[in-house]
Short mmCIF file of C-alpha atoms in Angstrom, two decimals:
data_model
loop_
_atom_site.label_atom_id
_atom_site.label_comp_id
_atom_site.label_asym_id
_atom_site.label_seq_id
_atom_site.Cartn_x
_atom_site.Cartn_y
_atom_site.Cartn_z
CA MET A 1 41.60 133.33 97.91
CA ASN A 2 38.90 131.60 99.94
CA SER A 3 38.27 131.84 103.66
CA LYS A 4 36.26 129.39 105.75
CA ASN A 5 35.52 132.15 108.28
CA ASN A 6 34.23 135.57 107.30
CA GLN A 7 35.09 137.37 110.52
CA SER A 8 38.37 137.46 112.40
CA SER A 9 38.49 137.78 116.14
CA GLU A 10 41.19 137.47 118.72
CA ASN A 11 41.87 134.01 120.19
CA ASP A 12 40.44 131.96 117.30
CA ILE A 13 41.42 129.68 114.43
CA ARG A 14 40.97 130.78 110.80
CA GLU A 15 41.46 128.67 107.71
CA PHE A 16 42.07 129.70 104.09
CA GLU A 17 42.54 128.09 100.70
CA VAL A 18 45.12 129.77 98.46
CA SER A 19 43.95 130.36 94.89
CA SER A 20 46.08 130.13 91.76
CA ASP A 21 46.01 133.95 91.60
CA SER A 22 48.53 133.94 94.43
CA TYR A 23 51.10 131.89 92.50
CA SER A 24 54.68 132.86 93.44
CA GLN A 25 53.58 135.26 96.19
CA ARG A 26 55.27 135.12 99.59
CA LEU A 27 53.35 133.60 102.48
CA ASP A 28 53.43 136.82 104.52
CA GLN A 29 52.15 138.85 101.55
CA VAL A 30 49.21 136.50 101.06
CA MET A 31 48.39 136.53 104.77
CA VAL A 32 48.29 140.33 104.79
CA GLU A 33 45.61 140.12 102.08
CA PHE A 34 43.66 137.51 104.07
CA LEU A 35 43.99 139.46 107.34
CA PRO A 36 44.16 143.17 106.45
CA GLU A 37 43.11 144.10 109.99
CA TYR A 38 46.51 142.96 111.29
CA SER A 39 49.91 144.48 110.54
CA ARG A 40 52.50 142.64 108.46
CA SER A 41 54.94 142.66 111.39
CA ARG A 42 52.38 140.87 113.57
CA ILE A 43 51.66 138.33 110.83
CA GLN A 44 55.38 137.70 110.38
CA LYS A 45 55.67 137.15 114.13
CA TRP A 46 52.84 134.61 114.02
CA ILE A 47 54.56 132.78 111.15
CA LYS A 48 57.81 132.65 113.12
CA GLN A 49 55.99 131.38 116.22
CA GLY A 50 54.28 128.61 114.23
CA ASN A 51 50.80 130.12 114.54
CA ILE A 52 50.41 129.98 110.75
CA LEU A 53 50.57 126.53 109.14
CA VAL A 54 50.84 125.67 105.43
CA ASN A 55 49.21 122.31 104.75
CA GLY A 56 49.52 121.56 108.44
CA SER A 57 53.21 122.43 108.78
CA PRO A 58 55.10 125.52 109.97
CA SER A 59 56.81 127.56 107.28
CA LYS A 60 58.74 130.77 106.71
CA ALA A 61 57.45 134.21 105.80
CA LYS A 62 59.37 134.25 102.51
CA MET A 63 58.00 130.87 101.33
CA LYS A 64 56.60 131.17 97.76
CA LEU A 65 53.09 129.75 97.36
CA LYS A 66 51.86 127.88 94.28
CA GLY A 67 48.11 127.94 94.83
CA GLY A 68 45.93 125.26 96.37
CA GLU A 69 47.65 125.34 99.76
CA HIS A 70 45.58 125.11 102.93
CA LEU A 71 46.47 127.78 105.50
CA SER A 72 45.56 127.62 109.16
CA VAL A 73 46.02 130.65 111.42
CA ARG A 74 45.84 130.64 115.21
CA ILE A 75 45.08 134.21 116.25
CA GLU A 76 45.76 134.62 119.93
CA ALA A 77 45.94 137.59 122.22
CA GLU A 78 49.19 137.94 124.09
CA GLU A 79 50.17 140.05 127.04
CA GLN A 80 52.21 143.00 125.87
CA GLY A 81 53.90 144.22 129.02
CA GLU A 82 54.34 143.92 132.77
CA TRP A 83 52.58 147.14 133.65
CA GLN A 84 50.37 147.36 136.72
CA ALA A 85 46.71 148.32 136.70
CA GLU A 86 45.92 151.27 138.98
CA ASN A 87 42.55 152.61 140.09
CA ILE A 88 42.95 156.10 138.65
CA PRO A 89 39.78 157.97 137.58
CA LEU A 90 39.34 158.56 133.84
CA ASP A 91 37.24 161.25 132.18
CA ILE A 92 35.61 159.01 129.56
CA ILE A 93 34.00 160.90 126.66
CA TYR A 94 33.02 157.85 124.57
CA GLU A 95 33.36 154.07 124.75
CA ASP A 96 32.24 151.03 122.78
CA GLU A 97 33.67 147.57 122.11
CA SER A 98 36.35 148.93 119.74
CA ILE A 99 37.55 152.29 121.04
CA LEU A 100 37.73 154.48 124.10
CA VAL A 101 38.01 158.28 123.98
CA ILE A 102 39.22 160.07 127.09
CA ASN A 103 39.83 163.66 128.11
CA LYS A 104 43.34 163.50 129.55
CA PRO A 105 43.95 165.87 132.47
CA VAL A 106 47.00 168.02 133.04
CA ASN A 107 49.84 166.41 134.99
CA MET A 108 49.26 162.88 133.68
CA VAL A 109 51.96 160.99 131.77
CA VAL A 110 50.50 158.87 128.97
CA HIS A 111 52.92 155.93 128.93
CA PRO A 112 55.28 154.55 131.63
CA ALA A 113 58.93 155.50 131.18
CA ALA A 114 62.00 156.13 133.31
CA GLY A 115 60.88 158.06 136.38
CA ASN A 116 57.17 157.53 135.62
CA TYR A 117 56.35 153.83 136.02
CA THR A 118 53.09 154.42 137.90
CA GLY A 119 50.28 156.93 137.84
CA THR A 120 50.17 157.02 134.04
CA LEU A 121 47.24 156.87 131.66
CA LEU A 122 48.30 153.35 130.69
CA ASN A 123 48.07 152.18 134.31
CA ALA A 124 44.59 153.70 134.57
CA LEU A 125 43.48 152.08 131.29
CA LEU A 126 44.51 148.61 132.47
CA PHE A 127 42.34 149.00 135.57
CA HIS A 128 39.36 150.23 133.57
CA CYS A 129 39.73 147.59 130.82
CA PRO A 130 42.01 144.68 131.86
CA ASP A 131 41.89 143.11 128.37
CA LEU A 132 44.03 146.00 127.12
CA ILE A 133 47.03 144.07 128.43
CA ASN A 134 46.68 142.05 125.18
CA VAL A 135 46.99 145.12 122.94
CA PRO A 136 50.40 146.76 122.31
CA ARG A 137 50.91 149.82 124.53
CA ALA A 138 47.46 149.07 126.03
CA GLY A 139 45.84 150.46 122.88
CA ILE A 140 47.53 153.87 123.00
CA VAL A 141 48.07 154.99 119.38
CA HIS A 142 48.94 158.68 119.90
CA ARG A 143 50.07 160.75 122.85
CA LEU A 144 49.86 164.11 124.56
CA ASP A 145 52.60 165.67 126.64
CA LYS A 146 52.26 165.34 130.41
CA ASP A 147 50.94 168.88 130.86
CA THR A 148 48.85 169.06 127.69
CA SER A 149 45.20 168.28 128.30
CA GLY A 150 42.56 166.96 125.95
CA LEU A 151 41.28 164.18 123.73
CA LEU A 152 42.98 160.84 123.12
CA VAL A 153 41.57 157.73 121.42
CA ILE A 154 42.47 154.25 122.67
CA ALA A 155 42.12 151.03 120.62
CA LYS A 156 40.52 148.25 122.64
CA THR A 157 41.38 145.46 120.16
CA LEU A 158 44.23 144.61 117.80
CA ILE A 159 41.90 145.12 114.84
CA ALA A 160 40.90 148.60 116.03
CA GLN A 161 44.54 149.46 116.70
CA THR A 162 45.58 148.56 113.16
CA HIS A 163 42.79 150.71 111.69
CA LEU A 164 43.66 153.70 113.90
CA VAL A 165 47.40 153.45 113.27
CA ASN A 166 46.74 153.33 109.51
CA GLN A 167 44.58 156.46 109.77
CA LEU A 168 47.32 158.25 111.68
CA GLN A 169 49.92 157.26 109.11
CA ASN A 170 47.64 158.43 106.29
CA ARG A 171 46.97 161.72 108.15
CA ALA A 172 43.26 160.97 108.26
CA PHE A 173 42.73 161.99 111.90
CA GLU A 174 41.35 165.46 112.52
CA ARG A 175 43.21 166.89 115.50
CA GLU A 176 42.45 170.42 116.60
CA TYR A 177 44.18 172.17 119.50
CA GLU A 178 43.90 175.53 121.18
CA ALA A 179 46.80 177.41 122.68
CA ILE A 180 47.51 180.76 124.31
CA VAL A 181 50.75 182.26 123.04
CA PHE A 182 52.92 185.26 123.84
CA GLY A 183 52.69 188.06 121.30
CA GLU A 184 49.95 189.40 119.03
CA MET A 185 49.78 187.46 115.77
CA THR A 186 48.84 189.36 112.64
CA GLY A 187 47.32 186.38 110.86
CA GLY A 188 47.20 182.61 110.54
CA GLY A 189 49.44 180.41 108.46
CA THR A 190 51.23 177.10 108.05
CA ILE A 191 54.55 176.07 109.57
CA ASP A 192 56.32 173.49 107.43
CA ALA A 193 59.65 172.84 109.15
CA PRO A 194 61.29 169.49 110.01
CA ILE A 195 61.76 168.61 113.67
CA GLY A 196 64.56 166.60 115.24
CA ARG A 197 66.58 166.40 118.43
CA HIS A 198 68.15 169.66 119.57
CA PRO A 199 71.83 169.55 118.55
CA THR A 200 73.17 170.36 122.02
CA GLN A 201 70.25 169.96 124.47
CA ARG A 202 69.22 166.36 123.89
CA ILE A 203 66.08 166.47 126.04
CA LYS A 204 64.63 169.12 123.70
CA MET A 205 63.32 168.98 120.16
CA ALA A 206 64.05 171.70 117.60
CA VAL A 207 63.46 172.80 114.03
CA VAL A 208 66.48 171.48 112.12
CA LYS A 209 68.10 173.11 109.10
CA ASN A 210 69.06 169.81 107.49
CA PRO A 211 65.90 167.79 106.74
CA ASP A 212 67.94 164.59 106.96
CA ASN A 213 68.40 165.26 110.68
CA GLY A 214 64.67 165.49 111.41
CA LYS A 215 61.20 164.41 110.37
CA GLU A 216 58.64 166.28 108.30
CA ALA A 217 56.40 168.41 110.51
CA ILE A 218 53.46 170.54 109.34
CA THR A 219 51.30 172.70 111.61
CA HIS A 220 48.36 174.88 110.51
CA TYR A 221 47.24 177.72 112.78
CA ARG A 222 44.75 180.58 112.79
CA ILE A 223 43.83 183.34 115.20
CA LYS A 224 40.84 182.74 117.45
CA GLU A 225 41.22 185.84 119.60
CA ARG A 226 43.84 188.59 119.69
CA LEU A 227 44.41 190.13 123.12
CA HIS A 228 46.80 192.76 124.44
CA GLY A 229 50.22 191.10 124.19
CA TYR A 230 48.78 187.61 123.67
CA THR A 231 46.89 185.51 121.10
CA CYS A 232 44.50 182.60 121.44
CA VAL A 233 45.28 180.25 118.56
CA GLN A 234 43.49 177.35 116.89
CA ILE A 235 45.88 174.69 115.60
CA LYS A 236 45.48 171.70 113.31
CA LEU A 237 48.16 169.06 113.00
CA GLU A 238 49.02 167.44 109.70
CA THR A 239 51.83 165.43 111.29
CA GLY A 240 52.40 164.40 114.89
CA ARG A 241 56.00 164.88 115.98
CA THR A 242 57.20 165.07 119.57
CA HIS A 243 56.45 168.56 121.00
CA GLN A 244 55.48 169.67 117.47
CA ILE A 245 53.12 172.53 118.34
CA ARG A 246 55.36 173.86 121.09
CA VAL A 247 58.49 173.73 118.93
CA HIS A 248 56.84 175.25 115.85
CA LEU A 249 55.19 178.14 117.69
CA ALA A 250 58.41 178.97 119.51
CA HIS A 251 60.21 178.80 116.15
CA ILE A 252 58.04 181.64 114.77
CA ASN A 253 58.52 183.62 118.01
CA TYR A 254 55.07 183.00 119.48
CA PRO A 255 55.87 180.50 122.25
CA VAL A 256 53.07 178.89 124.24
CA VAL A 257 52.38 180.60 127.56
CA GLY A 258 53.75 178.61 130.48
CA ASP A 259 55.89 176.28 128.37
CA PRO A 260 58.77 175.37 130.72
CA VAL A 261 60.99 174.08 127.90
CA TYR A 262 60.49 176.29 124.84
CA ALA A 263 59.07 179.62 126.04
CA GLY A 264 62.24 180.99 127.63
CA ARG A 265 61.99 183.64 130.33
CA LEU A 266 58.49 184.72 131.36
CA ARG A 267 57.35 187.81 129.46
CA LEU A 268 55.26 190.09 131.65
CA PRO A 269 53.64 193.21 130.16
CA SER A 270 54.77 196.30 132.06
CA ASP A 271 51.19 197.45 132.63
CA CYS A 272 49.60 194.13 133.68
CA SER A 273 47.66 193.90 136.93
CA GLU A 274 49.06 192.22 140.01
CA LEU A 275 46.38 189.52 139.69
CA LEU A 276 47.39 188.67 136.11
CA LYS A 277 51.09 188.90 136.96
CA GLN A 278 50.74 186.42 139.83
CA PHE A 279 48.60 184.07 137.75
CA LEU A 280 51.20 184.01 134.98
CA LEU A 281 53.98 183.41 137.52
CA ASP A 282 52.02 180.47 138.95
CA PHE A 283 51.04 179.02 135.55
CA LYS A 284 53.69 176.31 135.35
CA ARG A 285 52.54 174.32 132.32
CA GLN A 286 52.04 174.98 128.61
CA ALA A 287 48.63 176.54 127.83
CA LEU A 288 47.82 173.88 125.25
CA HIS A 289 44.68 171.75 124.95
CA ALA A 290 43.63 169.03 122.45
CA ARG A 291 40.14 170.34 121.88
CA LYS A 292 38.75 168.28 119.00
CA LEU A 293 39.31 164.79 117.60
CA GLY A 294 37.74 163.21 114.52
CA LEU A 295 38.28 159.81 112.88
CA LEU A 296 36.68 156.93 110.99
CA HIS A 297 35.32 154.40 113.45
CA PRO A 298 37.31 151.16 113.02
CA GLN A 299 34.20 148.99 113.05
CA SER A 300 31.34 151.05 111.58
CA LYS A 301 33.61 153.00 109.17
CA GLN A 302 31.51 156.08 109.98
CA TRP A 303 33.12 159.45 110.68
CA ILE A 304 32.80 160.40 114.33
CA GLU A 305 34.18 163.36 116.27
CA TRP A 306 34.32 164.76 119.78
CA GLU A 307 35.04 168.16 121.31
CA VAL A 308 35.87 169.20 124.89
CA GLU A 309 36.46 172.59 126.46
CA ALA A 310 39.85 173.56 127.88
CA PRO A 311 40.39 172.93 131.61
CA GLU A 312 39.64 175.51 134.26
CA ASP A 313 43.16 176.94 134.50
CA MET A 314 43.22 177.83 130.79
CA GLN A 315 39.70 179.24 130.99
CA ARG A 316 40.74 181.41 133.93
CA LEU A 317 43.87 182.59 132.10
CA LYS A 318 41.80 183.62 129.06
CA ALA A 319 39.36 185.49 131.30
CA LEU A 320 42.18 187.45 132.99
CA LEU A 321 43.77 188.25 129.62
CA ARG A 322 40.43 189.54 128.30
CA GLU A 323 40.10 191.79 131.34
CA PHE A 324 43.65 193.00 130.78
CA ASP A 325 42.89 193.64 127.10
CA ILE A 326 39.78 195.69 127.94
CA SER A 327 41.61 197.77 130.56
CA SER A 328 44.53 198.36 128.16
CA ARG A 329 42.19 199.57 125.45
CA SER A 330 40.44 201.89 127.91
CA ARG A 331 43.74 203.41 129.03
CA SER A 332 44.85 203.96 125.44
CA GLN A 333 41.60 205.77 124.62
CA ILE A 334 41.99 208.04 127.64
CA ASN A 335 45.57 208.85 126.65
#
């Protein structure tokens, strides 16, 4: 294969000569080799639209090449949605021409959906970087629940998006979370249990007995701090299923504090202070934070990582639980 351009960019024309080594290969297969930074589905779409010409003429993805053909590719950005840009502040941790890393706050939906068409992270991203309208889902490659805070990476170009999606699929991202859970864990471990839709409550996810009804889900966890009646946990994801951490921790009977869906009724220690009791009653979201994110930079191919502290409400909850732990220990020594 020979290319007349060494670099691909969006909104340009690229030309290639097919070598005899590609004899009998499909057009879409050969184009994936020429343009590895783009997905096969996108390349197939370009072929169907007539953006890819074989000897000056449109063709089909399944066309078998013989070698010697001249290929011309028109790579053009295209608007991906009708979402509106909104001037919503973003806590930007890192930004360059390829990626954007943000610290998502609590109470922010990542992507517009029924009931949440405005005020989302996507709306904010389009205001901050209008060119993201040309990238699928405005560059969002992974998500956090509305009331989970922490780090998210955004792809600013199609090329960066393909690299990041491939890393996610190959489980190359390092994603570390911290959570506060009910109950005192005795040790860390790994939860390997498939997750699918709850059989009767369709808005919930659940660990499913039949693997065919769910997707593989693996969560690694270890104790960061054991407190009276509670545990602060460090979590690493190997897969990224919907509500995975929340479902898995509830499955082993250590639900996340404040989780309105999976924690069940609020568990209040009989000897907790009025201050802690009221704080727990008012804590209406899951105590879960995406603390650390690491990945290979799509352009430099260098490993890069970021880390952010949990928001103030989780910090305050941990402080109250430590005070409760100290007072509980003191009472037990007196008795």
